[in-house]
Short mmCIF file of C-alpha atoms and ligand atoms in Angstrom, two decimals:
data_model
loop_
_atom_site.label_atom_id
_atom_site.label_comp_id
_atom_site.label_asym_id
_atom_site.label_seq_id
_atom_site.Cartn_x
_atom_site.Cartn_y
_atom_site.Cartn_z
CA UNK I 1 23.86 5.11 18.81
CA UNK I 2 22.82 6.19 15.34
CA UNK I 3 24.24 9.29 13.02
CA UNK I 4 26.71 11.17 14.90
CA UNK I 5 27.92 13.55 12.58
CA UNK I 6 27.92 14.15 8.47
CA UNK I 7 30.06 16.29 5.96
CA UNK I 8 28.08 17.55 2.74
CA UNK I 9 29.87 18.81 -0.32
CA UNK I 10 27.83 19.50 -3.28
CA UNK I 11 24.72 18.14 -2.77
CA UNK I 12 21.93 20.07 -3.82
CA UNK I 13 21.70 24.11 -3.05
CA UNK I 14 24.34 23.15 -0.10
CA UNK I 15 27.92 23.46 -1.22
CA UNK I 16 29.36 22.79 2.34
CA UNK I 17 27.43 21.64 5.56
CA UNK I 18 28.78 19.78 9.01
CA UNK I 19 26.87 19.16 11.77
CA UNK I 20 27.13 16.87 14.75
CA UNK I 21 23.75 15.39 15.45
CA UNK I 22 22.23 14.17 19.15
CA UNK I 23 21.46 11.00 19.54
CA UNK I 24 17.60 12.29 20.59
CA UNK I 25 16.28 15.16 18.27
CA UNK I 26 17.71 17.11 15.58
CA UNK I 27 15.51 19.93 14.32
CA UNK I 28 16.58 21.81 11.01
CA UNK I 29 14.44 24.39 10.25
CA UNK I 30 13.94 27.15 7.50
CA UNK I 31 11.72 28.74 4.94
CA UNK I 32 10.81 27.39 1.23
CA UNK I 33 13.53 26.41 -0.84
CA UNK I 34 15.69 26.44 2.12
CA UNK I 35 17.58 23.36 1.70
CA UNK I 36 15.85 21.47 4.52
CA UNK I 37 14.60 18.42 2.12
CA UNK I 38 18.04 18.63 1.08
CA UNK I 39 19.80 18.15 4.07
CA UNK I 40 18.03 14.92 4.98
CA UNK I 41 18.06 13.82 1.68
CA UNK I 42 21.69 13.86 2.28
CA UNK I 43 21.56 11.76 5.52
CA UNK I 44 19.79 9.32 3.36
CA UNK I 45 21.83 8.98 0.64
CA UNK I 46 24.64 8.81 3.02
CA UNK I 47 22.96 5.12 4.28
CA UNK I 48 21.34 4.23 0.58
CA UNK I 49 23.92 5.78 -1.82
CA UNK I 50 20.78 6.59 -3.38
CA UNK I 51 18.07 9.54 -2.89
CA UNK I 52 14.49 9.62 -2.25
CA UNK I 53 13.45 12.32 -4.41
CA UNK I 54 14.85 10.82 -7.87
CA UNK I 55 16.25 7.85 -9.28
CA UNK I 56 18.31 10.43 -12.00
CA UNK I 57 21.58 10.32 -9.91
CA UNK I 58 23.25 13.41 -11.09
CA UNK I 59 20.19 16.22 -10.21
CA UNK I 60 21.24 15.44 -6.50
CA UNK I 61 25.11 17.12 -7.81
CA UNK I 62 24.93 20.93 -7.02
CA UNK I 63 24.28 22.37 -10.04
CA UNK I 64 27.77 23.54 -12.02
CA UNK I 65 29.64 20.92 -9.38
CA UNK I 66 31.07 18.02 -11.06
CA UNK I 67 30.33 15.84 -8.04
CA UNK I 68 29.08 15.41 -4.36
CA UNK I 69 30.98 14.12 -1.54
CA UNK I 70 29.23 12.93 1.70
CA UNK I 71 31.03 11.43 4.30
CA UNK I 72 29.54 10.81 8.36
CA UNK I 73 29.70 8.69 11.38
CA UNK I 74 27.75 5.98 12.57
CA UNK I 75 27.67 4.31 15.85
CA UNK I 76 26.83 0.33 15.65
CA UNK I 77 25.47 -1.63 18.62
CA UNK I 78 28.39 -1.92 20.27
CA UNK I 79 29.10 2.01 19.58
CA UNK I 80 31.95 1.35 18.04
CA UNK I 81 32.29 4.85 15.62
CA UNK I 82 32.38 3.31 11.59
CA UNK I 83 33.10 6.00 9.10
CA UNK I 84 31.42 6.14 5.98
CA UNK I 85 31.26 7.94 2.78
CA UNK I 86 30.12 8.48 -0.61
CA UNK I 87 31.44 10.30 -4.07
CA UNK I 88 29.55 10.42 -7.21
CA UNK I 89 30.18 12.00 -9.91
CA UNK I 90 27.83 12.24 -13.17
CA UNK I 91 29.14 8.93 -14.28
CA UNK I 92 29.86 6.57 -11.40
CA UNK I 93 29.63 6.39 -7.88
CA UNK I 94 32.25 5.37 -5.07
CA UNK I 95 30.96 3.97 -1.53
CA UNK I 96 33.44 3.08 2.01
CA UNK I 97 32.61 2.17 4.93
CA UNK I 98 35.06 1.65 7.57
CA UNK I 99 37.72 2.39 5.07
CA UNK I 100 36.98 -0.27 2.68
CA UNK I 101 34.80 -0.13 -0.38
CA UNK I 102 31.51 -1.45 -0.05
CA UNK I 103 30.32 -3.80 -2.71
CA UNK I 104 26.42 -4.60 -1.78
CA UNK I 105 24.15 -2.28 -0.61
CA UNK I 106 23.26 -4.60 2.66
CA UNK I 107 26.11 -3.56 4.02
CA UNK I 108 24.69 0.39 4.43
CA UNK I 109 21.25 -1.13 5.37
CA UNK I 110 22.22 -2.93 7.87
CA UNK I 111 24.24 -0.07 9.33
CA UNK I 112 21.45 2.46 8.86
CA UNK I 113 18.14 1.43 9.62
CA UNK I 114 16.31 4.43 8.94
CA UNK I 115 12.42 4.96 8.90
CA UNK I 116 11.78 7.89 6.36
CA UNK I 117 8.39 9.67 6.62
CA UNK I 118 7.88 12.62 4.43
CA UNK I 119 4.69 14.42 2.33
CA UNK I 120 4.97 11.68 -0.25
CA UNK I 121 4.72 9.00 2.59
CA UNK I 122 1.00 8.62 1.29
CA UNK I 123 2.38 6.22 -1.56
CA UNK I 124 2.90 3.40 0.71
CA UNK I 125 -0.54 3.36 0.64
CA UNK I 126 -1.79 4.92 -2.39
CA UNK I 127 0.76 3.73 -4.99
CA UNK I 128 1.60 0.14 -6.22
CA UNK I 129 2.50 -3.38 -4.50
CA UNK I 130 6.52 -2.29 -5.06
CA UNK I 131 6.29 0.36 -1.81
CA UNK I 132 4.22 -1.97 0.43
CA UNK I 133 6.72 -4.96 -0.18
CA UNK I 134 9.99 -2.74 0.31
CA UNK I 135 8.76 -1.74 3.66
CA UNK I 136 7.71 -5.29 4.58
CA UNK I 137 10.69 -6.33 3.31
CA UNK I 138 13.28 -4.14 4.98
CA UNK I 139 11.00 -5.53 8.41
CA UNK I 140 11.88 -8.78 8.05
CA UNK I 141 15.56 -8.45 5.66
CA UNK I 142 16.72 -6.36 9.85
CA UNK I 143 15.28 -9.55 11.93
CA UNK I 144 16.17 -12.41 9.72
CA UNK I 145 19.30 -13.02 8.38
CA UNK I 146 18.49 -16.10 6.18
CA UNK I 147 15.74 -13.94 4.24
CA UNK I 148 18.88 -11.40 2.39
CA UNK I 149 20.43 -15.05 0.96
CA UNK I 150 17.09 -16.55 0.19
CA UNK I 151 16.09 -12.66 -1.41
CA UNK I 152 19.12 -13.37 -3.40
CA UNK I 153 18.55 -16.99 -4.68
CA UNK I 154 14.55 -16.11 -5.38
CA UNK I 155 15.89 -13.31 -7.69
CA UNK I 156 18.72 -15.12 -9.67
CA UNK I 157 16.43 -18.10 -10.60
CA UNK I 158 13.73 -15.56 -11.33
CA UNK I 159 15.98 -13.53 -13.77
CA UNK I 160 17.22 -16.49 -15.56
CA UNK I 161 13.34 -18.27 -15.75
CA UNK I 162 12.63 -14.29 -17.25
CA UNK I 163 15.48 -14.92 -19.83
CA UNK I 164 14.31 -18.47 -20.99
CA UNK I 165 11.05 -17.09 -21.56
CA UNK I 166 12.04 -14.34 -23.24
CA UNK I 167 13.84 -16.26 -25.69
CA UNK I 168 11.03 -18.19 -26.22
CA UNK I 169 12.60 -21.43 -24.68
CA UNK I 170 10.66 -25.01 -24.48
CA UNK I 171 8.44 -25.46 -20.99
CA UNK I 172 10.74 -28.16 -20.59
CA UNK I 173 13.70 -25.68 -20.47
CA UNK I 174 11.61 -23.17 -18.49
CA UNK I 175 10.81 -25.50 -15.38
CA UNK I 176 14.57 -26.63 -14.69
CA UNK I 177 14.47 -22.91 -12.80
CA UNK I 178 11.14 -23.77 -10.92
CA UNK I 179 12.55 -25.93 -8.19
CA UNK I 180 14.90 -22.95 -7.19
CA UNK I 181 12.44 -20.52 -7.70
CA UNK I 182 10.15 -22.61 -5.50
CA UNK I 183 12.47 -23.43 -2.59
CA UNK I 184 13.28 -20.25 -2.37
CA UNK I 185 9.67 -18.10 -2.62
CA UNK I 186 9.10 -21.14 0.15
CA UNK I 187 11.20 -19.42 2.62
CA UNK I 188 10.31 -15.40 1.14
CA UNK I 189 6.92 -15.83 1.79
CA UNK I 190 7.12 -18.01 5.40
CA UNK I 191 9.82 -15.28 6.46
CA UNK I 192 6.89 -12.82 5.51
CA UNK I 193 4.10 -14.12 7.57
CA UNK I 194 6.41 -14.70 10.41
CA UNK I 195 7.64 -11.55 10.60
CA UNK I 196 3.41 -10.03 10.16
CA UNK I 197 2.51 -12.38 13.06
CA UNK I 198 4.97 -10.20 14.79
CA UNK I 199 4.50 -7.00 13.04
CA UNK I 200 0.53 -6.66 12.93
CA UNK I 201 -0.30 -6.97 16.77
CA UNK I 202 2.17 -3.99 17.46
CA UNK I 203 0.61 -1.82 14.47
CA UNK I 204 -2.87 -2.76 15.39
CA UNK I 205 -1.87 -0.79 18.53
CA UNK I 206 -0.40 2.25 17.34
CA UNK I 207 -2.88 2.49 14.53
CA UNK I 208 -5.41 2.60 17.27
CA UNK I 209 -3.43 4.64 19.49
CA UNK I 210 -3.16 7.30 15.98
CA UNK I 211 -6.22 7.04 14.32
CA UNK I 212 -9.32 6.78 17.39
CA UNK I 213 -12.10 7.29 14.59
CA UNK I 214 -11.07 4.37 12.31
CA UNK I 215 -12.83 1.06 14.26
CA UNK I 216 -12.13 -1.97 12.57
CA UNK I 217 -8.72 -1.70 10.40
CA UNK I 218 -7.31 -5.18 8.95
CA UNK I 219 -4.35 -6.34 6.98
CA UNK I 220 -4.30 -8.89 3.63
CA UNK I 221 -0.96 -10.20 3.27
CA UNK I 222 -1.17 -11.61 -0.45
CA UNK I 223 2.09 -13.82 -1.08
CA UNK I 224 2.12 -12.87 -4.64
CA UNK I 225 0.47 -15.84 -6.29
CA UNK I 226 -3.84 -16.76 -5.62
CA UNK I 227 -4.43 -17.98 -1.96
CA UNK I 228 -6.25 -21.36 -3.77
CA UNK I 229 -2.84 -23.08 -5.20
CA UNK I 230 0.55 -23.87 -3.78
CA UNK I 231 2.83 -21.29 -5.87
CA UNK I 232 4.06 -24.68 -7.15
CA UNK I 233 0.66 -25.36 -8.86
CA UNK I 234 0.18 -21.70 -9.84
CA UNK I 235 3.45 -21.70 -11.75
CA UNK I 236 2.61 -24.63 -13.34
CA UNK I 237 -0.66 -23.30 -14.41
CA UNK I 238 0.45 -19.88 -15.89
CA UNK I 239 3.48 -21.31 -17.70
CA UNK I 240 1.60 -20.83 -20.99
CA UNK I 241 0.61 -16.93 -19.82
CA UNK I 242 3.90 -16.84 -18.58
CA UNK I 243 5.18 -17.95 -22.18
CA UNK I 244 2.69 -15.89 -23.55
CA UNK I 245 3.98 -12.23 -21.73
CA UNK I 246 7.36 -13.26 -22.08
CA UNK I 247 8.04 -13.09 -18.18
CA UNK I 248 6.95 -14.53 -14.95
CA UNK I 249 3.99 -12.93 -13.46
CA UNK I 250 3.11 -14.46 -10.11
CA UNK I 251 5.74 -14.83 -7.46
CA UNK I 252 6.95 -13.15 -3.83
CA UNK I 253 8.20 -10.13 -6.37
CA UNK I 254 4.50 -9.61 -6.74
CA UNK I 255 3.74 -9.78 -2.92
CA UNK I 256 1.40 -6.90 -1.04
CA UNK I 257 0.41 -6.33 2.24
CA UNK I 258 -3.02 -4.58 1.96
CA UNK I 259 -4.95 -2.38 4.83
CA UNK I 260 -8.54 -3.40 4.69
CA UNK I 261 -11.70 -1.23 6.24
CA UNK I 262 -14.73 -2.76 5.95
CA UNK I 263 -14.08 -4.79 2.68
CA UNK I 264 -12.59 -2.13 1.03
CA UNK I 265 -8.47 -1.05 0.99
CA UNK I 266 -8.42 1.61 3.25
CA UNK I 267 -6.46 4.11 1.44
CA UNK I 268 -9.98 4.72 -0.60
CA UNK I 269 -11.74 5.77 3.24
CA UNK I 270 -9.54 7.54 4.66
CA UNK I 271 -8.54 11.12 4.44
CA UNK I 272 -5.18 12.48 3.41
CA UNK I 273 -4.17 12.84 7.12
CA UNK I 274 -5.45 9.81 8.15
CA UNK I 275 -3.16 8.29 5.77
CA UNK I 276 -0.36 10.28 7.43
CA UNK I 277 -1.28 8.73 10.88
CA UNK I 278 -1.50 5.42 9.27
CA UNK I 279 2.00 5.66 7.81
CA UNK I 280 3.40 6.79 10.97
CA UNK I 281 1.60 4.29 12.34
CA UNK I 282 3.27 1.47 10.08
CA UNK I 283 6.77 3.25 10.68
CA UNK I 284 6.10 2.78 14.61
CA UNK I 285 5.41 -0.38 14.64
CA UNK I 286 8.11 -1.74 12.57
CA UNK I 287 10.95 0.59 14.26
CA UNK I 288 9.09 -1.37 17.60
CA UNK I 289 9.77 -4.54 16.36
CA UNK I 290 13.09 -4.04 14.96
CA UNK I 291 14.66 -2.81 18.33
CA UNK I 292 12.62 -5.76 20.47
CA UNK I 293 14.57 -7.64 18.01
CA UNK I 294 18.14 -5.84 17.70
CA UNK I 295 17.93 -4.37 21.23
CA UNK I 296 18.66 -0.77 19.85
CA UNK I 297 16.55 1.63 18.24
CA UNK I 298 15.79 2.95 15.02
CA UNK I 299 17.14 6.36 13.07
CA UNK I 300 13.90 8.92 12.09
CA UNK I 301 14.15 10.84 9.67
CA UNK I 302 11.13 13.18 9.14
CA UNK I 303 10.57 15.59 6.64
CA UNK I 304 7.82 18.27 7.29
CA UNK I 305 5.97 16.31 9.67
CA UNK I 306 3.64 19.36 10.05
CA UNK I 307 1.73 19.05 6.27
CA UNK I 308 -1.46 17.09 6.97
CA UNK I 309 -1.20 16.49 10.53
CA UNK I 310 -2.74 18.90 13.38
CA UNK I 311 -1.18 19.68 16.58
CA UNK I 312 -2.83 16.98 18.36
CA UNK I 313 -1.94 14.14 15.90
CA UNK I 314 1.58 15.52 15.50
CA UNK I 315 2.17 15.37 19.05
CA UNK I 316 1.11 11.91 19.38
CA UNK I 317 3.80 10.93 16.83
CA UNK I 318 6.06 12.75 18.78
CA UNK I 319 5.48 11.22 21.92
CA UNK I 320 5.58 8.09 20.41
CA UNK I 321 9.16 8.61 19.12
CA UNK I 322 10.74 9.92 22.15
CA UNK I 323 9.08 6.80 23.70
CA UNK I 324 10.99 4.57 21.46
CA UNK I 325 14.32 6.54 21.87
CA UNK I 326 15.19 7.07 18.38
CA UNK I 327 17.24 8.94 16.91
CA UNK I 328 15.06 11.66 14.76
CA UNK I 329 16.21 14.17 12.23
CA UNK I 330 13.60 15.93 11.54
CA UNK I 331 12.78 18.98 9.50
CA UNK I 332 10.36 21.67 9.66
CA UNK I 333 9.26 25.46 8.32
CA UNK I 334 8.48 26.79 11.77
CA UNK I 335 10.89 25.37 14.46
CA UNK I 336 7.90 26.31 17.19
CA UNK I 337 5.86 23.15 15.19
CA UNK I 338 7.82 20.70 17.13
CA UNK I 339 7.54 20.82 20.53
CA UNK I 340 10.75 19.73 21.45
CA UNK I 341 10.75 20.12 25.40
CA UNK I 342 10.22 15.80 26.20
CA UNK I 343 13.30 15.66 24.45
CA UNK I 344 16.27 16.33 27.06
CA UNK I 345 19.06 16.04 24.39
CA UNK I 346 18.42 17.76 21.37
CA UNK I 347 20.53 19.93 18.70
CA UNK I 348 18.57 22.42 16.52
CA UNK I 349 20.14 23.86 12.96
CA UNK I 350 18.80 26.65 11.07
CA UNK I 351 18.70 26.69 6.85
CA UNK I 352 18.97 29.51 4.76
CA UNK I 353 20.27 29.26 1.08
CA UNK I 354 21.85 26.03 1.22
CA UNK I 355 23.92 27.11 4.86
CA UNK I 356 23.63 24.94 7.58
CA UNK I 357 24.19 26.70 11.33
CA UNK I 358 23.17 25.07 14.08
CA UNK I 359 21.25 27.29 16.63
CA UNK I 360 22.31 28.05 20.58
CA UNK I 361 19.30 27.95 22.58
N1 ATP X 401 21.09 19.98 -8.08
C1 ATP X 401 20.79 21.17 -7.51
N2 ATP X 401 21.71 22.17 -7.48
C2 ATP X 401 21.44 23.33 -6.89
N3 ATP X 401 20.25 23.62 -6.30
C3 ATP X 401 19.30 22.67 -6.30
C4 ATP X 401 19.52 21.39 -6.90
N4 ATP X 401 18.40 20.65 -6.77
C5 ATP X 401 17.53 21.43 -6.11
N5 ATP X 401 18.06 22.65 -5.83
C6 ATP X 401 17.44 23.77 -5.10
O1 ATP X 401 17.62 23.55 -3.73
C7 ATP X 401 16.70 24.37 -3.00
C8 ATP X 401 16.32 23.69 -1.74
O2 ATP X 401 15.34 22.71 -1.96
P1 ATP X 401 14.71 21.87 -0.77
O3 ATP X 401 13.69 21.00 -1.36
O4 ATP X 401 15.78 21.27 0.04
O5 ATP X 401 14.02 23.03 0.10
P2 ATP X 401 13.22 22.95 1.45
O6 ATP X 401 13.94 23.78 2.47
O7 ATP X 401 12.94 21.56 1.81
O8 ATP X 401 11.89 23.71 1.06
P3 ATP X 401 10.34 23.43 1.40
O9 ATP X 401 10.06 24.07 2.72
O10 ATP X 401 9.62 24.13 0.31
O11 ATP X 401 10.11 21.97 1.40
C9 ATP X 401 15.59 24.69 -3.97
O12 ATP X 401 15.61 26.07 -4.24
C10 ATP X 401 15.96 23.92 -5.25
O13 ATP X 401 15.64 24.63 -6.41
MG1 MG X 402 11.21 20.45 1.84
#
C-alpha cells in the first residue's frame, strides 16, 4: 500500500531516476547538493502537482530542459495499482491518473496522503494561521467527506461577498452572500472541532511521549471569528470594516489551531528541536487518526530528519513510524543516521549528482 515505484525526467539536478520503493523504509542518502531534497520533492509533486520548496513552477524544470515528466504507481486500499503522472512545461501543466486527466486536485490528495516533515517543518509553528489550518484541514478534508463540498461552497460565497465589496456594493447587496457563507462556515468550523476532539487526545500522547520536559502543553482552536459572537453576529458587526478594507476579514479562512504553554504560544518556549519533536508529534498523531479512520496507513516522507534532533529523539520518531506501518521515504547525509534494523523490509538508494542507484546490502 502506498508509492510503489516513480519515473523522474527533468526534475531538478536529476535528468533520469527509477526506483521501486518498499512499502516499509526507503532511505536515499548522499552528500550536499546531492539531489536528495530533490528526489522527494519529486515524490511530492508526483501527489500535489506542486512542490514544497517554491510556488515558481518552472525552477523545479532541470535547468536547459524544457520540461519535467514524473510518472509512478500507487496502491489504493484495495491495492489495486493506479498509475499516475505529471508533465509541465514552463507554461502549463498536464496531470492523469489512471489514464484519465485529472481536473481537481482532491483527486491526488485523496490518493496520496502524505505527511511531509522537513528542516522548514518549524513553520507550522512559527509562521502564520495559513500552515496551521492546511494541516488541520487536510485532517479532517481525509475523514470527512462532506467537509471538501462544504470547503467548496464556504469559498465560492466568500469570493463573490470579496467581489461585492470590492466594488463597493450596498450592505444590502453584500448580505445576500451571508446566508451561504454562514451555512457553510457552520459545518467548516463543527467539522473542525470534531475532528480536534479526535485529533488532540492522540497528540497529547505523542507530544508527551516526544517531548518529556514540556509539562503542561494545550491547544486553542480559534474558528476564525471572536469566541463572544455567533460568526453570524460578527459578520454583521464588521460589515462596515469589511466595507472599509474592501474584503472579508473574519471567517473559517482565518481559522488557527494554537499550542499554548503556560499562557503563552509555545513556539516562543520552546527550542528549535523541541519544535521538531512537536511537529513530528502533530504529524503522528494525525497519520494515527487518519488510518483508525481509513484502516490503512499513511505515506512519510522525511527530509533530513537528522538537523535538530539527537539520536535519542530521532529514534523515538522512528519507532513511532515503524509502529504505525507507514510507508517512509526518507532522506539523509549519513545513511548510518537511521537506524534502519526494526524495519524488516526496507530499500536503500544512494545520490550523487542528480543519479539515483539503489544500494545492495
Ligand atoms: N532547476 C534545477 N536544475 C538543475 N539543478 C538544480 C535545479 N534546482 C536545483 N538544482 C541543484 O540541484 C542540486 C541538488 O539539490 P538538493 O537540494 O536536492 O540537494 P540535497 O542532496 O538535498 O543536499 P543537502 O544535503 O544540502 O540538503 C543542487 O546542487 C542545486 O543547485
Ligand atoms: Mg536536502
Amino acid at each position: 500500500m502506498g508509492l510503489t515505484k516513480i519515473a523522474i525526467s527533468d526534475f531538478r539536478n536529476i535528468a533520469t531516476a527509477e526506483l521501486s520503493f518498499s512499502p516499509q523504509l526507503n532511505l536515499i542518502a548522499g552528500c550536499n547538493g546531492a539531489g536528495k531534497t530533490s528526489l522527494l520533492e519529486a515524490v511530492y509533486f508526483l501527489g500535489r502537482a506542486q512542490s514544497f520548496r517554491t510556488t515558481h513552477p518552472s525552477s523545479v524544470i532541470r535547468e536547459g530542459a524544457e520540461g519535467l515528466l514524473v510518472t509512478g504507481q500507487v496502491t489504493d486500499r484495495y491495492s489495486t495499482a493506479i498509475p499516475v503522472g505529471i508533465q509541465r512545461d514552463k507554461t502549463s501543466i498536464r496531470v492523469k491518473m489512471a489514464g484519465r486527466p485529472v481536473q481537481q486536485l482532491a483527486e491526488l490528495v485523496v490518493c496520496f496522503p502524505f505527511q511531509l516533515l522537513t528542516p522548514d517543518s518549524h513553520q507550522l509553528l512559527e509562521g502564520g494561521p495559513r500552515y496551521r489550518r492546511r494541516f488541520l484541514d487536510w485532517g479532517v478534508f481525509h475523514v470527512e467527506p462532506a467537509f471538501f463540498p462544504a470547503w467548496q461552497r464556504y469559498s465560492r460565497a466568500l469570493r463573490q461577498r470579496n467581489a461585492a465589496l470590492k466594488a463597493r456594493a450596498l450592505p444590502q447587496e453584500i448580505r445576500l452572500w451571508d446566508t451561504e457563507l454562514i451555512a457553510a462556515a457552520q459545518i467548516l468550523d463543527q467539522q473542525r472541532r470534531d475532528y480536534l476532539h479526535n485529533l488532540l487526545p492522540v497528540l497529547g500522547r505523542y507530544a508527551t511521549g516526544l517531548l518529556v520536559d514540556i509539562v503542561g502543553l494545550g491547544w486553542e482552536y480559534r474558528p476564525g471569528w471572536p469566541r463572544k459572537s455567533t460568526f453570524a453576529e460578527a459578520l454583521e458587526e464588521g460589515i462596515e470594516g469589511d466595507r472599509r478594507q474592501g474584503f472579508t476579514r473574519i471567517g473559517p479562512h482565518r481559522a488557527d489551531l494554537i499550542p499554548i504553554l503556560d499562557g503563552q504560544p509555545a513556539q516562543e518556549r520552546i527550542s528549535r528541536g523541541q519544535q521538531k519533536q512537536l511537529v513530528a508529534a502533530l504529524m503522528l498523531a494525525q497519520a494515527h487518526v487518519y488510518q483508525t479512520h481509513q484502516g490503512r496507513p499513511c505515506i512519510f516522507l522525511v527530509d533530513d530528519l537528522a538537523s535538530e534532533l539527537d539520536d535519542e529523539h530521532r529514534n523515538c520518531v522512528l519507532q513511532h513510524l515503524r509502529s504505525l506501518g507507514a510507508q517512509v521515504i526518507m532522506t539523509a547525509i549519513e545513511e548510518e543516521a537511521i537506524d534502519g534494523s526494526i524495519w524488516p523490509e526496507q530499500r536503500r538508494f544512494h545520490v550523487e549528482h542528480g543519479r539515483v542507484e539503489e544500494v545492495i546490502y
